[in-house]
CSV table of C-alpha atoms in Angstrom, one decimal:
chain,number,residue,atom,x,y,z
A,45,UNK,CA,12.6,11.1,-9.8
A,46,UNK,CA,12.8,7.0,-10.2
A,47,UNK,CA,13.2,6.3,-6.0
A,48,UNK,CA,10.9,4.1,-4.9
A,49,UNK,CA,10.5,3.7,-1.2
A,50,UNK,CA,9.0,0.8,0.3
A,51,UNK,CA,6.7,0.7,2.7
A,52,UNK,CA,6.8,-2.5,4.5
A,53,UNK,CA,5.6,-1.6,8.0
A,54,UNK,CA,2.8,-3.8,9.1
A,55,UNK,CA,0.1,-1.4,11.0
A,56,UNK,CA,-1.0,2.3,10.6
A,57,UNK,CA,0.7,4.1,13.5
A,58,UNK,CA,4.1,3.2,11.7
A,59,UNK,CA,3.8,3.9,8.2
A,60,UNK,CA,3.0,7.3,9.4
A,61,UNK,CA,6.2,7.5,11.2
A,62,UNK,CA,7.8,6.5,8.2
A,63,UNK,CA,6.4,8.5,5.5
A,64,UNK,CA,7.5,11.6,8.2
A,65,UNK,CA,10.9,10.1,8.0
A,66,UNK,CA,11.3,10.3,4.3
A,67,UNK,CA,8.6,13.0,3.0
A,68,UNK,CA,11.3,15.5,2.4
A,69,UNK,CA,13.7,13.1,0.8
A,70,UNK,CA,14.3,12.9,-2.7
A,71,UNK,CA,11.4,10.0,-3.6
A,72,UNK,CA,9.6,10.0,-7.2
A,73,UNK,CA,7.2,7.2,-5.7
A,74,UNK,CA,5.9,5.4,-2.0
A,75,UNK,CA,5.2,2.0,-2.6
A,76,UNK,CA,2.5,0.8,0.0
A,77,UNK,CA,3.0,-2.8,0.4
A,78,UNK,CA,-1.0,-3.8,1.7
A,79,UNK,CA,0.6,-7.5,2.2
A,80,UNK,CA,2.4,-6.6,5.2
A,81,UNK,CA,-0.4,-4.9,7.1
A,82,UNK,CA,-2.2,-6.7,10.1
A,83,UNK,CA,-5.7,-7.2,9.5
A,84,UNK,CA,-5.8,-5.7,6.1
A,85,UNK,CA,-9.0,-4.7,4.8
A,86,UNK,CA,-10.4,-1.9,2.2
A,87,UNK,CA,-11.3,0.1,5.0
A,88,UNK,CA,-8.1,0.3,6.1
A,89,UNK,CA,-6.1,0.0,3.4
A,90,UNK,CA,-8.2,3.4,2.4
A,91,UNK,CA,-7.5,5.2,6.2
A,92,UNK,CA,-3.5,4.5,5.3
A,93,UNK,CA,-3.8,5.8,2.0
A,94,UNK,CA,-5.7,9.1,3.1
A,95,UNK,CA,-3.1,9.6,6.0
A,96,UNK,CA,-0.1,9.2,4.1
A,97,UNK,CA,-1.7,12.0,1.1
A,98,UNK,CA,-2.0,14.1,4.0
A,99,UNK,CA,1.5,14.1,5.2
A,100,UNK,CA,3.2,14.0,1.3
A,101,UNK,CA,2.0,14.4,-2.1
A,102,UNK,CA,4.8,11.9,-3.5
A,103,UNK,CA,2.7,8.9,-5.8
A,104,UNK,CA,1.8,6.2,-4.6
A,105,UNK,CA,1.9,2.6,-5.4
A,106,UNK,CA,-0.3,0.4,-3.8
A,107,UNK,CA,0.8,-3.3,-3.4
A,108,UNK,CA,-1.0,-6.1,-2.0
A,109,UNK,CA,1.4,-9.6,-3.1
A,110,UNK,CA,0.5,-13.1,-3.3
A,111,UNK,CA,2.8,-15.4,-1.3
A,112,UNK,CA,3.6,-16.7,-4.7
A,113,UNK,CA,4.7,-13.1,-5.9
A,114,UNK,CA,6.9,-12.6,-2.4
A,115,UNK,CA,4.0,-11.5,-0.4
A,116,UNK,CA,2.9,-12.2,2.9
A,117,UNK,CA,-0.7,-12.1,1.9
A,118,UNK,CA,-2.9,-14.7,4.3
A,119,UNK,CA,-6.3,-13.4,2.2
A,120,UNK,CA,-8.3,-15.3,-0.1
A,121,UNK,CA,-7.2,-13.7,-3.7
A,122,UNK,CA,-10.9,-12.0,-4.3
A,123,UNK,CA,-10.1,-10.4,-0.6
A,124,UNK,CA,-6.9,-9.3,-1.7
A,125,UNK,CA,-8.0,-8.1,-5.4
A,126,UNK,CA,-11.1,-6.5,-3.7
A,127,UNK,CA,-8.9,-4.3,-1.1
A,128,UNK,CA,-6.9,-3.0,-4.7
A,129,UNK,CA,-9.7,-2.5,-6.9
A,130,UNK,CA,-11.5,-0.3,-3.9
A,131,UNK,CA,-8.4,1.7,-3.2
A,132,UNK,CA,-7.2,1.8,-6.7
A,133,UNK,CA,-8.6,5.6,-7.5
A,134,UNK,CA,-7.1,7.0,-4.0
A,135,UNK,CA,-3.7,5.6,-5.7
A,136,UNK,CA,-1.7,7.0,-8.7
A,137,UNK,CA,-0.6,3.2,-9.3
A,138,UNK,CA,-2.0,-0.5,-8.7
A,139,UNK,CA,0.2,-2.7,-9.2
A,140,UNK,CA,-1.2,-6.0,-9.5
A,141,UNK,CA,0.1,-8.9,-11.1
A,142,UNK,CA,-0.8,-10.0,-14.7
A,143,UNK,CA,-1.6,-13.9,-13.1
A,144,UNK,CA,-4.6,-12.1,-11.3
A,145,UNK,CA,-7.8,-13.3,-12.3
A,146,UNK,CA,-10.5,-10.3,-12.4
């Protein structure tokens, strides 16, 4: 299946609420958008990702954009690379953009 949803909630409590909504929908992929969490950190960018694996087994792709890339990330970029490299084998995909200096 090629759906993508979006997640693009900005705290724990709600992405739950969401994955609910749509875990029995036709979706090939969740894509966690990091970005748009409050207080974003590997720690919790790890809690969300074990929570949502335990409501739905639909792939994920994990997300975590640069202002530049349409992102409302407020991290320095090692922050923001360092909460995706962390999470990255909890995830079936990073995406992370070819720009990023590891």
């Amino acid at each position: 299946m090629g759906v993508c949803a979006s997640i693009t909630d900005n705290n724990l409590d709600d992405i739950i609420k969401t994955v609910e909504k749509i875990k029995d929908k036709s979706i090939g992929y969740i894509e966690l958008r990091l970005d748009l969490v409050e207080n974003i950190n590997p720690q919790l960018a790890g809690q969300i990702i074990d929570k949502v694996k335990e409501i739905t087994e639909i792939p994920i792709i994990l997300t975590n954009r640069t202002e530049a890339e349409g992102g409302n990330n407020r991290l320095s970029e090692s922050q923001r690379v360092e909460i995706l490299i962390e999470n990255a084998k909890k995830v079936e995909i990073t995406d992370i953009e070819l720009s990023t200096d590891l």
